[in-house]
Amino acid sequence: MSSKPPKSPMYLFVSGVNHKRAPVHVRERLTRTGDVMEDSVKQLMTACPVREAVILSTCNRFEVYGVTDDVAETPDFVRPFFTSHLGLDADSFRNHFYFLGNGNAVEHLLEVTSSLDSMVLGEAQILHQVKEAFRAAAARNATGKMLNKLFQKAFEVGKRVRAETAIGRNAVSVSYAGVELARKIFGSLEGKTAMVVGVGEMSQLTIGHLVDHGVRHVLVTNRTYQNAVNLAARHGGEAVEFERFPERLAEVDILISSTAASGYILRAEEVRRAMARRKQQPVLMVDIAVPRDIEPEVGNVSNVYLYNIDDLQNVVDHNVGEREQAALQARRIVQEGKTEFLEWLQSLQVVPVIEGLMARAEQIADDELAKAMARLSGLSEHDRNIVRAALRGTTHKMLHAPLKNLKRLSQESNAAQTLDLVRDLFELKPGQQAAAPEGVKG
Amino acid sequence: MRDLILTWLASDGIPASAWGYRGNNMQYLLLFDLALALYSVGMLLCALALLRPKGVAARAAWAVLPAAILVHAVSFVAQWRVEGIFPLHTLLGAFSLYAMAAFMGAVRFSHSTGSVSAAFSLGAVPYLALLMAFLSRFHGVQLKTELPPSFLSAHLFAVMVSFSAFSLAAGSGLLLLAVEKALKEKRFGPFWQAMPSLEALDRETFRTIVTGFCFLSAGIAIGVAGAPQAWGVSWFLDGRLLSSLLVWSLYGVYLIARARYGWRGRKLALFSVSGFALTLVTYVLINMGKYVL
């Protein structure tokens, strides 16, 4: 067995800024496109003592996950590299960058993929963004054994959290709450007709969500007709003159209203007539205007479900509360994932010792075999192979039980002392062991 | 297998007759008991799915409940084969058929709406019927009827299936009322989250009523065809026929009102519940009272 050059211990870290530590005017200066970030990965690995690296850049975070063997210098090289590489003022970022090592870094990544560290708790996009960042780094050969394993664990934990908890189940924005209510009434929104009365920002957001969920026919009405035409064009819909929109109510399954009118623009009587024309098929009406656009009496009409802005906010508050409950469960899953990863990391410590032991035993066997062969000149090649195999088999069988127990002991809290003892007992030289990660306790 | 089970029961000092096993009935009763056990597991899984609608319990329930229905159907056919007549002449057979049809409807309903929790809510009454079927074996209650045997099986089958459908529609109507109330009052608890959408409940309740109406129509038609032989010239004055026609007319009026005036949502729910209440009175108080010895 050839001996490997000695390696220093490996150190896992994450460094960067996120929405908790830096205001938006700081974060926005770090946002870069995918190509720029992919180049940065390679340059970071060239300029700094980093063996593996993944850069995650989203609206709310900029983070470098890495593996280094220069523990002492690690906290200092990442920030200066990025500030200079991206042409930023170093002083502006000094107080916003954080640095976490080993166990804390592992926990941080698992919380990120579980969306526990997101600005909106439980949002679904982050897992995909982390996957993309990892894929980009892997494509540039910037990841190795440690980060591959860590990110696989992070994806596994992220998926588990979404599957086993309610962290992403319900809407936590007012505009999306309207979609959730519509789905609770209609199930699928495929083929449904929605009408937007007034082209305020919230209406536009809500109609965007509805179209994303299958609403195909959009009617838009506004006092300024041209604004209605513009918004309708954006969603492939139809503009309706404001004075005539009650006539089209019978076609509408979902109505979103947000005008600046000072009084009601839709009365219960008009809605009753429309309901009779549409044979009582249910309608969701979302009134997000203040003052309200729709007469409250409309809520008492059969098969009409009327929600105002406060109702939607209550739905959101309720859902946020549920997500916070789910987050407690999610944190338990994260801790399980962290423990599993750290156990794996811990088990790496034993690898160089095992390699050293095997190498030493085989070296002794080879030396003794050479001496014996010199004295056994009458043996055929076949006989020599039998003797060689017998000696090697004896060595492996002798080592089987100690190596098995060594693996088990490496998971215990005093593993470092145990491994030192084995090194002393067998006088293992540095050249007979591979690098072992140190300081992996969380 | 049969001998093995008998030996096992005897080894515990429990005679096979204590479980209702007598002679050839053991073949189908064992299958029935297996089906009952599977239904019990399925219902438990559905209850767990209320806590986590897309969890492992929900997925397992999708497998266990259809398996229970399959074993139940095999036990029903086995009973038919062993006894040589369509097994609706006992309370066991009547409750068994009702429960099987209702569970089939509940599973189809859940599959269609994507809510396994609905199967739990809709399966509660059929599950009770199964327990009654289980208990009825110890009493051997026989049903009697004046209808000629050639009409009896088809008539009872159609009527029991319609009864199952109307009971399912009533259960679905109650769910619809609960979801509608939550939407109107804007109160959303965990139960609400696990329920199907309002429109899905409306659609499935309506379909179930249509199914029940078709089977009831067939059951009445078969009954009328055999009635003169049973009750002579004044057959049309029989209380069971008249009450069945009353139920049939009620549901018929609803179907017309739905098509013409769009009676749906809360109206449909209230109608399905009150319609089933009338059905219950008709079948249980009038029919069962006359049939059971």
XYZ file of C-alpha atoms in Angstrom:
735
model
C 0.000 0.000 0.000
C 1.454 3.395 -0.959
C 1.673 5.952 1.821
C -0.205 9.256 1.373
C 1.194 12.712 2.146
C 0.006 14.054 5.481
C -3.021 16.340 5.384
C -4.250 18.957 7.832
C -7.676 18.579 9.521
C -10.650 19.739 7.439
C -12.965 22.460 8.691
C -16.527 23.104 7.540
C -17.772 26.693 7.551
C -20.423 29.088 6.318
C -19.854 32.793 5.974
C -22.097 35.494 4.556
C -24.943 37.913 5.137
C -28.678 37.343 5.315
C -31.900 39.226 5.970
C -31.489 38.822 9.710
C -28.068 40.427 9.816
C -28.094 42.950 7.001
C -30.644 45.483 5.704
C -31.790 45.321 2.134
C -29.439 48.111 0.931
C -26.522 45.903 2.000
C -27.920 42.635 0.619
C -28.840 44.069 -2.752
C -25.198 45.008 -3.387
C -24.203 41.346 -3.079
C -26.803 40.019 -5.490
C -25.189 38.748 -8.654
C -26.265 36.616 -11.590
C -25.575 32.870 -11.734
C -22.589 33.131 -14.104
C -20.792 35.661 -11.917
C -21.295 33.485 -8.857
C -20.067 30.355 -10.619
C -16.861 32.198 -11.601
C -16.526 33.391 -8.030
C -16.520 29.806 -6.747
C -13.475 28.918 -8.801
C -11.668 32.135 -7.997
C -12.332 31.689 -4.286
C -10.815 28.219 -4.440
C -7.800 29.543 -6.295
C -7.204 32.586 -4.105
C -7.958 31.079 -0.697
C -7.144 27.796 1.054
C -10.612 26.389 0.362
C -10.929 22.781 -0.784
C -14.656 22.806 -1.537
C -17.123 25.693 -1.924
C -20.771 26.421 -2.738
C -22.059 29.990 -3.053
C -25.730 30.624 -2.359
C -27.022 33.960 -3.585
C -30.735 34.834 -3.264
C -32.699 38.019 -2.592
C -32.328 37.567 1.140
C -28.984 35.899 1.593
C -25.464 35.654 0.268
C -23.537 32.745 1.780
C -20.414 30.738 1.103
C -20.347 27.149 2.338
C -16.833 25.776 2.314
C -14.309 23.275 3.525
C -10.864 24.496 4.461
C -7.783 23.140 6.155
C -6.626 26.530 7.391
C -8.770 26.997 10.465
C -6.936 29.992 11.847
C -7.219 32.126 8.724
C -10.670 31.039 7.547
C -12.784 33.768 9.176
C -10.600 36.463 7.646
C -10.224 35.509 4.031
C -13.793 35.037 2.841
C -15.112 38.553 3.490
C -12.145 40.429 1.999
C -12.181 38.119 -1.006
C -15.786 38.922 -1.821
C -15.654 42.596 -1.109
C -12.673 42.963 -3.401
C -13.871 40.415 -5.974
C -17.271 42.086 -6.293
C -15.855 45.592 -6.054
C -17.544 46.527 -2.778
C -16.571 48.758 0.087
C -15.188 46.437 2.799
C -16.172 48.681 5.713
C -19.858 48.589 4.767
C -19.938 44.837 5.201
C -17.691 44.390 8.199
C -20.476 44.237 10.772
C -22.928 42.260 8.679
C -20.897 39.189 7.793
C -21.257 36.158 10.047
C -19.067 33.126 10.307
C -20.172 29.712 11.606
C -18.024 26.605 11.856
C -18.666 22.865 11.739
C -21.751 21.927 13.816
C -23.199 25.437 13.649
C -22.588 25.597 9.907
C -24.335 22.240 9.443
C -27.315 23.364 11.515
C -27.499 26.637 9.595
C -27.667 24.943 6.190
C -30.302 22.475 7.395
C -32.379 25.382 8.701
C -31.988 27.185 5.376
C -33.214 24.221 3.298
C -36.049 23.661 5.781
C -36.997 27.349 5.261
C -36.695 27.948 8.995
C -34.203 30.708 8.262
C -36.305 32.340 5.538
C -37.872 35.761 5.777
C -41.279 34.129 5.235
C -41.255 31.029 7.406
C -41.945 27.925 5.338
C -41.579 29.503 1.874
C -41.019 26.874 -0.793
C -38.492 28.499 -3.114
C -35.364 28.256 -0.991
C -34.907 24.493 -1.364
C -34.843 24.881 -5.135
C -32.401 27.799 -4.884
C -30.009 25.805 -2.699
C -30.197 22.902 -5.151
C -29.327 25.218 -8.020
C -26.367 26.687 -6.100
C -25.068 23.217 -5.291
C -25.553 22.030 -8.873
C -23.627 25.016 -10.204
C -20.730 24.390 -7.796
C -20.689 20.655 -8.531
C -20.621 21.370 -12.276
C -17.393 23.330 -11.699
C -15.887 20.517 -9.598
C -15.980 22.795 -6.569
C -17.612 20.222 -4.306
C -16.124 17.110 -2.780
C -16.883 14.416 -0.257
C -17.791 16.786 2.617
C -20.069 19.238 0.825
C -21.660 16.510 -1.303
C -22.660 14.665 1.828
C -23.696 17.829 3.669
C -25.915 19.118 0.859
C -27.496 15.704 0.289
C -28.371 15.643 3.966
C -29.705 19.208 3.732
C -31.971 18.348 0.786
C -33.201 15.244 2.585
C -34.004 17.247 5.724
C -35.672 20.027 3.701
C -37.945 17.534 1.945
C -38.743 15.778 5.209
C -39.726 19.024 6.878
C -42.096 19.913 4.061
C -43.612 16.419 3.964
C -43.965 15.824 7.688
C -44.884 19.253 8.999
C -47.414 21.921 8.075
C -44.719 24.550 7.673
C -45.571 25.340 4.063
C -49.196 24.350 4.018
C -51.185 27.573 4.293
C -50.979 31.044 2.849
C -49.091 33.711 4.780
C -49.674 36.688 2.504
C -52.935 38.556 2.046
C -52.830 38.189 -1.729
C -52.215 34.442 -1.518
C -54.860 33.978 1.169
C -57.430 34.876 -1.501
C -56.162 31.998 -3.653
C -56.305 29.610 -0.723
C -59.913 30.539 -0.018
C -60.792 30.127 -3.689
C -59.292 26.642 -3.666
C -61.236 25.752 -0.545
C -64.445 26.718 -2.322
C -63.757 25.455 -5.837
C -61.010 22.850 -5.422
C -59.305 23.289 -8.767
C -59.369 26.786 -10.253
C -59.023 25.431 -13.800
C -61.508 27.105 -16.103
C -62.808 29.533 -13.479
C -63.573 33.162 -14.287
C -62.163 35.963 -12.148
C -63.037 39.648 -12.210
C -60.813 42.445 -10.928
C -62.593 45.658 -9.966
C -59.977 48.414 -9.663
C -56.369 47.867 -10.623
C -54.621 48.408 -7.273
C -51.384 46.633 -6.419
C -53.041 44.042 -4.192
C -55.582 43.192 -6.905
C -52.787 42.720 -9.386
C -50.897 40.421 -7.020
C -53.997 38.366 -6.282
C -55.026 38.014 -9.899
C -51.453 36.967 -10.714
C -51.669 34.176 -8.122
C -55.089 33.127 -9.422
C -53.840 32.915 -13.010
C -50.851 30.893 -11.797
C -53.319 28.454 -10.240
C -55.376 27.868 -13.342
C -57.841 30.756 -13.697
C -58.044 31.247 -17.451
C -60.686 33.881 -17.998
C -59.957 37.274 -16.447
C -62.285 40.282 -16.583
C -60.887 43.660 -15.526
C -62.853 46.795 -14.833
C -61.695 50.203 -13.656
C -62.994 53.772 -13.653
C -60.127 54.660 -15.991
C -60.884 52.239 -18.773
C -57.367 52.310 -20.246
C -55.897 50.960 -16.986
C -58.341 48.064 -17.188
C -57.287 47.418 -20.771
C -53.612 47.382 -19.762
C -54.067 44.939 -16.879
C -56.366 42.709 -18.938
C -53.760 42.568 -21.694
C -51.149 41.393 -19.185
C -53.257 38.343 -18.268
C -54.846 37.726 -21.652
C -58.159 38.925 -20.213
C -60.991 41.210 -21.187
C -61.562 44.823 -20.113
C -65.094 45.730 -19.013
C -66.505 49.255 -18.736
C -66.913 50.183 -15.087
C -70.591 51.138 -15.393
C -71.402 47.744 -16.911
C -69.520 45.371 -14.626
C -72.616 44.333 -12.553
C -74.114 42.955 -15.771
C -71.186 40.550 -16.077
C -71.357 39.336 -12.458
C -73.259 36.179 -13.379
C -70.175 34.909 -15.241
C -67.811 35.511 -12.349
C -66.624 32.834 -9.892
C -64.056 34.999 -8.094
C -64.300 38.756 -7.685
C -61.428 40.902 -6.362
C -62.323 44.489 -5.579
C -59.956 47.296 -4.582
C -61.176 50.646 -5.853
C -60.692 53.996 -4.172
C -64.466 54.605 -4.155
C -65.846 56.340 -1.074
C -69.029 54.214 -0.960
C -70.251 50.758 -1.907
C -69.983 49.971 -5.590
C -71.725 46.576 -5.318
C -75.030 46.041 -3.484
C -76.660 42.844 -2.208
C -79.606 43.210 -4.577
C -77.338 43.220 -7.621
C -75.552 40.136 -6.315
C -78.853 38.300 -5.664
C -79.935 38.926 -9.248
C -76.580 37.680 -10.534
C -76.800 34.574 -8.335
C -80.206 33.709 -9.742
C -78.821 34.041 -13.283
C -75.880 31.755 -12.484
C -78.161 29.197 -10.785
C -76.633 29.721 -7.358
C -73.181 28.510 -8.278
C -70.801 29.670 -5.515
C -68.888 32.936 -5.748
C -65.900 34.166 -3.773
C -65.774 37.938 -3.327
C -62.610 39.486 -1.922
C -63.011 43.129 -0.958
C -59.576 44.530 -0.174
C -60.589 48.176 -0.488
C -60.695 50.597 2.445
C -63.354 51.959 2.620
C -65.069 48.768 1.515
C -66.445 48.409 -2.016
C -68.976 45.655 -1.376
C -72.002 46.037 0.856
C -71.546 43.714 3.902
C -75.103 42.350 3.386
C -73.697 40.537 0.310
C -72.059 38.093 2.737
C -75.535 36.854 3.722
C -76.516 35.941 0.170
C -76.622 32.166 -0.296
C -73.519 30.676 -1.903
C -71.661 33.992 -1.816
C -68.508 34.051 0.341
C -67.416 37.594 1.073
C -64.063 38.434 2.647
C -62.726 41.888 3.444
C -59.133 42.893 4.152
C -59.434 42.200 7.901
C -60.836 38.721 7.231
C -57.905 37.941 4.969
C -55.460 39.286 7.537
C -57.062 37.009 10.157
C -56.589 34.037 7.840
C -52.941 35.011 7.398
C -52.389 35.478 11.154
C -53.946 32.107 11.847
C -51.739 30.461 9.227
C -48.594 32.159 10.528
C -49.430 30.763 13.971
C -49.771 27.287 12.471
C -46.428 27.631 10.698
C -44.756 28.666 13.938
C -46.149 25.550 15.578
C -44.876 23.471 12.671
C -41.460 25.127 12.998
C -41.023 23.517 16.421
C -41.502 20.111 14.842
C -39.225 21.111 11.940
C -36.429 22.062 14.333
C -36.522 18.560 15.794
C -36.065 17.121 12.283
C -33.173 19.523 11.701
C -31.501 18.379 14.923
C -31.877 14.742 13.857
C -30.290 15.541 10.495
C -27.476 17.450 12.161
C -26.727 14.565 14.526
C -26.656 12.078 11.638
C -24.291 14.255 9.634
C -21.966 14.886 12.563
C -21.848 11.162 13.289
C -20.803 10.583 9.712
C -18.211 13.332 10.026
C -16.970 11.831 13.271
C -16.648 8.440 11.606
C -14.197 9.986 9.109
C -11.689 10.407 11.939
C -11.235 6.678 12.163
C -10.511 6.210 8.453
C -6.835 7.297 8.540
C -6.204 5.176 11.619
C -7.719 2.129 9.934
C -5.721 2.815 6.791
C -2.575 3.141 8.921
C -3.231 -0.100 10.752
C -3.901 -1.985 7.540
C -0.809 -0.547 5.912
C 1.366 -1.433 8.898
C 0.056 -4.993 9.109
C 0.491 -5.548 5.388
C 3.984 -4.072 5.502
C 5.003 -6.479 8.276
C 3.426 -9.402 6.420
C 5.214 -8.468 3.181
C 8.586 -8.162 4.988
C 8.188 -11.510 6.730
C 7.017 -13.132 3.531
C 10.075 -11.884 1.660
C 12.387 -13.346 4.332
C 10.586 -16.710 4.275
C 10.596 -16.890 0.479
C 14.333 -16.359 0.452
C 14.740 -19.534 2.501
C 12.094 -21.589 0.620
C 13.817 -21.787 -2.753
C 12.147 -25.043 -3.881
C 8.585 -23.656 -3.986
C 6.706 -23.336 -7.247
C 4.910 -20.088 -8.124
C 1.597 -21.757 -7.243
C 2.906 -22.720 -3.791
C 4.244 -19.216 -3.220
C 0.833 -17.755 -4.004
C -0.782 -20.112 -1.491
C 1.655 -19.052 1.239
C 1.152 -15.369 0.337
C -2.653 -15.704 0.437
C -2.543 -17.557 3.755
C -0.421 -14.860 5.364
C -2.600 -12.041 4.028
C -5.781 -13.872 5.109
C -4.355 -14.299 8.606
C -3.537 -10.584 8.787
C -7.025 -9.536 7.679
C -8.754 -11.939 10.052
C -6.600 -10.742 12.928
C -7.528 -7.142 12.170
C -11.240 -7.721 11.512
C -12.455 -7.557 15.107
C -10.199 -4.646 16.204
C -11.214 -2.576 13.164
C -14.920 -3.263 13.707
C -14.647 -2.194 17.333
C -12.587 0.824 16.376
C -15.401 2.029 14.102
C -17.856 1.623 16.959
C -15.630 3.412 19.449
C -15.125 6.293 17.020
C -18.789 7.276 17.574
C -18.287 7.711 21.306
C -17.462 10.956 23.045
C -13.878 9.973 23.895
C -13.081 8.871 20.341
C -10.072 11.168 20.047
C -8.361 9.582 23.064
C -9.168 6.089 21.777
C -7.653 6.864 18.393
C -4.560 8.375 20.039
C -4.173 5.227 22.102
C -4.341 3.039 18.984
C -1.776 5.235 17.237
C 0.547 4.901 20.256
C -0.005 1.155 20.598
C 0.812 0.405 17.008
C 3.334 3.227 16.553
C 1.539 4.519 13.499
C 3.614 7.046 11.605
C 2.024 10.211 10.203
C 2.683 8.952 6.681
C 0.524 5.927 7.370
C -2.714 7.853 7.938
C -4.896 10.122 5.868
C -6.263 13.456 7.009
C -8.833 13.457 9.782
C -11.346 16.247 10.342
C -11.049 17.725 13.775
C -13.212 19.843 15.946
C -16.410 18.433 14.566
C -18.386 18.710 17.729
C -21.398 20.926 17.192
C -57.291 -23.680 7.520
C -60.754 -24.041 8.984
C -59.626 -26.974 11.152
C -56.539 -25.048 12.209
C -58.617 -22.112 13.426
C -61.063 -24.424 15.200
C -58.131 -26.128 16.940
C -56.667 -22.758 17.908
C -59.979 -21.580 19.337
C -60.420 -24.847 21.201
C -56.918 -24.583 22.638
C -57.950 -21.356 24.363
C -60.991 -23.072 25.751
C -63.336 -21.037 23.546
C -65.833 -23.099 21.554
C -66.126 -22.024 17.906
C -69.852 -21.466 18.393
C -69.033 -18.665 20.809
C -67.773 -16.711 17.771
C -70.906 -17.529 15.841
C -69.141 -20.171 13.737
C -71.543 -23.006 13.015
C -71.157 -25.609 10.289
C -70.490 -24.174 6.838
C -70.962 -20.547 7.851
C -67.398 -20.477 9.136
C -66.009 -19.978 5.623
C -67.723 -16.684 4.988
C -67.811 -15.529 8.600
C -64.040 -15.782 8.822
C -63.752 -13.672 5.680
C -66.280 -11.235 7.093
C -64.285 -10.975 10.329
C -61.104 -10.384 8.330
C -62.888 -7.638 6.390
C -64.118 -6.120 9.668
C -60.562 -6.112 11.011
C -59.318 -4.423 7.837
C -62.124 -1.833 8.001
C -61.141 -1.150 11.630
C -57.512 -0.579 10.650
C -58.619 1.539 7.687
C -60.841 3.727 9.867
C -58.040 4.163 12.376
C -55.687 5.235 9.595
C -58.309 7.669 8.274
C -58.629 9.138 11.772
C -54.856 9.624 11.903
C -55.014 11.227 8.465
C -57.150 13.973 9.993
C -53.992 15.136 11.758
C -51.797 14.865 8.660
C -53.904 14.682 5.477
C -51.015 13.725 3.191
C -49.020 11.601 5.637
C -48.185 7.911 5.725
C -51.489 7.070 7.446
C -53.456 8.620 4.590
C -51.504 6.670 1.985
C -51.913 3.448 3.948
C -55.659 4.046 4.279
C -55.951 4.203 0.467
C -54.575 0.645 0.362
C -56.322 -0.850 3.388
C -59.901 0.296 2.746
C -60.139 -1.057 -0.838
C -58.611 -4.319 0.441
C -61.291 -4.459 3.145
C -64.024 -3.943 0.539
C -62.557 -6.686 -1.648
C -62.423 -9.217 1.210
C -65.920 -8.158 2.244
C -67.241 -8.728 -1.288
C -65.622 -12.178 -1.357
C -67.257 -13.027 1.987
C -70.625 -11.901 0.624
C -70.269 -14.082 -2.468
C -69.075 -16.973 -0.274
C -72.179 -16.604 1.900
C -74.339 -16.615 -1.237
C -72.579 -19.786 -2.455
C -72.857 -21.585 0.889
C -76.519 -20.701 1.508
C -77.640 -21.060 -2.086
C -79.733 -17.849 -2.013
C -78.847 -14.179 -2.254
C -77.856 -13.426 1.362
C -80.319 -10.683 2.205
C -82.699 -12.835 4.215
C -80.768 -12.202 7.443
C -79.856 -9.043 9.306
C -76.211 -10.011 8.808
C -76.660 -9.967 5.025
C -78.705 -6.758 5.003
C -76.303 -4.792 7.190
C -73.352 -6.311 5.393
C -74.564 -5.253 1.939
C -75.483 -1.786 3.196
C -72.039 -1.312 4.760
C -70.172 -2.655 1.728
C -72.016 -0.351 -0.684
C -71.582 2.618 1.662
C -67.856 1.987 2.083
C -67.461 1.662 -1.684
C -69.193 5.011 -2.036
C -67.067 6.570 0.732
C -63.817 5.391 -0.847
C -64.912 6.598 -4.286
C -65.966 9.909 -2.727
C -62.624 10.304 -0.985
C -60.712 9.401 -4.117
C -62.700 11.869 -6.181
C -62.251 14.724 -3.701
C -58.674 13.833 -2.755
C -59.557 13.821 0.944
C -59.032 10.587 2.819
C -60.377 12.291 5.925
C -63.800 12.400 4.252
C -63.751 8.596 4.186
C -63.454 8.624 7.957
C -66.440 10.912 8.386
C -68.559 9.075 5.825
C -67.448 5.637 6.964
C -68.589 6.068 10.571
C -72.197 4.947 10.028
C -71.353 2.008 7.723
C -68.777 0.920 10.277
C -71.481 0.847 12.955
C -73.625 -1.205 10.567
C -70.755 -3.669 10.220
C -70.535 -4.007 13.982
C -74.284 -4.660 14.056
C -73.835 -7.267 11.335
C -71.108 -8.845 13.441
C -73.368 -8.968 16.496
C -76.438 -10.134 14.539
C -74.795 -13.515 13.832
C -75.332 -14.478 17.486
C -79.094 -14.035 17.158
C -79.651 -15.314 13.630
C -82.403 -12.761 12.943
C -84.276 -13.657 9.759
C -86.105 -11.196 7.527
C -89.430 -12.143 6.006
C -91.192 -10.851 2.971
C -94.233 -11.718 0.938
C -92.483 -10.903 -2.353
C -91.879 -13.880 -4.639
C -88.248 -15.132 -4.350
C -87.586 -14.286 -7.984
C -88.171 -10.580 -7.262
C -86.903 -10.495 -3.712
C -83.157 -10.514 -4.261
C -83.135 -7.862 -6.971
C -85.606 -5.685 -5.061
C -83.720 -5.842 -1.772
C -80.372 -5.340 -3.491
C -81.521 -2.185 -5.285
C -83.228 -0.800 -2.203
C -80.243 -1.453 0.078
C -77.854 0.206 -2.357
C -80.138 3.250 -2.609
C -80.312 3.342 1.186
C -76.494 3.310 1.300
C -76.312 6.133 -1.231
C -78.823 8.308 0.617
C -77.011 7.772 3.912
C -73.710 8.732 2.246
C -75.334 11.814 0.743
C -76.588 12.788 4.196
C -73.085 12.378 5.655
C -71.631 14.354 2.796
C -74.334 16.980 3.318
C -73.298 17.345 6.947
C -69.674 17.847 5.866
C -70.855 20.406 3.337
C -72.759 22.278 6.051
C -69.655 22.270 8.279
C -67.384 23.591 5.507
C -69.962 26.167 4.417
C -70.377 27.355 8.006
C -66.603 27.714 8.401
C -66.393 29.709 5.161
C -69.291 31.983 6.088
C -68.130 32.522 9.669
C -64.452 32.656 8.656
C -63.344 30.158 11.294
C -60.801 27.674 10.056
C -59.701 24.861 12.340
C -57.657 21.726 11.651
C -60.766 19.711 10.693
C -61.598 22.276 8.017
C -58.126 21.948 6.536
C -58.584 18.212 6.053
C -61.963 18.528 4.315
C -62.583 18.621 0.555
C -63.537 21.845 -1.192
C -67.101 23.109 -1.035
C -67.695 22.530 -4.737
C -66.336 18.973 -4.541
C -68.663 18.218 -1.642
C -71.603 19.700 -3.543
C -70.767 17.733 -6.700
C -70.280 14.427 -4.893
C -73.365 14.834 -2.724
C -75.434 15.457 -5.826
C -73.932 12.479 -7.693
C -74.588 10.240 -4.706
C -78.211 11.334 -4.561
C -78.583 10.637 -8.293
C -77.108 7.152 -7.769
C -79.459 6.485 -4.870
C -82.422 7.758 -6.851
C -81.642 5.437 -9.781
C -81.348 2.376 -7.513
C -84.495 3.355 -5.612
C -86.374 3.707 -8.905
C -85.205 0.236 -9.917
C -86.097 -1.193 -6.493
C -89.597 0.286 -6.596
C -90.129 -0.911 -10.178
C -89.124 -4.462 -9.238
C -91.287 -4.291 -6.114
C -94.296 -3.117 -8.098
C -93.770 -5.901 -10.623
C -93.912 -8.517 -7.859
C -96.485 -6.771 -5.649
C -99.725 -8.167 -7.206
C -98.509 -11.711 -6.513
C -97.736 -10.755 -2.910
C -100.647 -8.578 -1.909
C -103.351 -9.233 -4.433
C -105.515 -6.595 -6.093
C -104.996 -3.905 -3.465
C -101.215 -4.063 -3.742
C -100.969 -0.332 -4.456
C -102.325 0.472 -0.979
C -99.462 -1.215 0.833
C -97.716 1.158 3.277
C -94.225 0.152 2.224
C -94.894 0.926 -1.410
C -96.546 4.235 -0.613
C -93.767 5.309 1.733
C -91.131 4.320 -0.815
C -92.942 6.380 -3.419
C -92.977 9.307 -0.988
C -89.186 9.119 -0.616
C -88.760 8.700 -4.361
C -90.972 11.753 -5.032
C -89.048 13.851 -2.520
C -85.693 13.149 -4.153
C -87.300 13.554 -7.583
C -88.526 17.035 -6.626
C -85.036 17.920 -5.498
C -83.450 16.798 -8.763
C -85.876 18.971 -10.714
C -85.274 21.954 -8.399
C -81.529 21.549 -8.795
C -81.749 21.505 -12.563
C -84.259 24.377 -12.776
C -83.364 26.671 -9.874
C -79.831 25.620 -9.020
C -80.533 24.313 -5.536
C -77.033 23.663 -4.307
C -74.710 24.337 -1.416
C -76.595 24.772 1.848
C -79.970 23.865 0.284
C -78.576 20.628 -1.110
C -76.998 19.804 2.243
C -80.192 20.420 4.200
C -82.173 18.442 1.661
C -79.802 15.465 1.729
C -79.961 15.308 5.524
C -83.738 15.713 5.804
C -84.281 13.374 2.824
C -82.277 10.668 4.534
C -84.147 11.217 7.799
C -87.384 10.481 5.951
C -85.767 7.476 4.254
C -84.675 6.190 7.625
C -88.190 6.462 9.004
C -89.608 4.745 5.948
C -87.177 1.864 5.786
C -86.449 1.219 9.397
C -89.800 1.880 11.047
C -92.108 0.646 8.315
C -90.146 -1.951 6.340
C -87.927 -3.431 9.015
C -90.768 -3.546 11.514
C -92.801 -5.644 9.137
C -89.945 -7.819 7.897
C -88.207 -8.811 11.076
C -89.697 -11.838 12.784
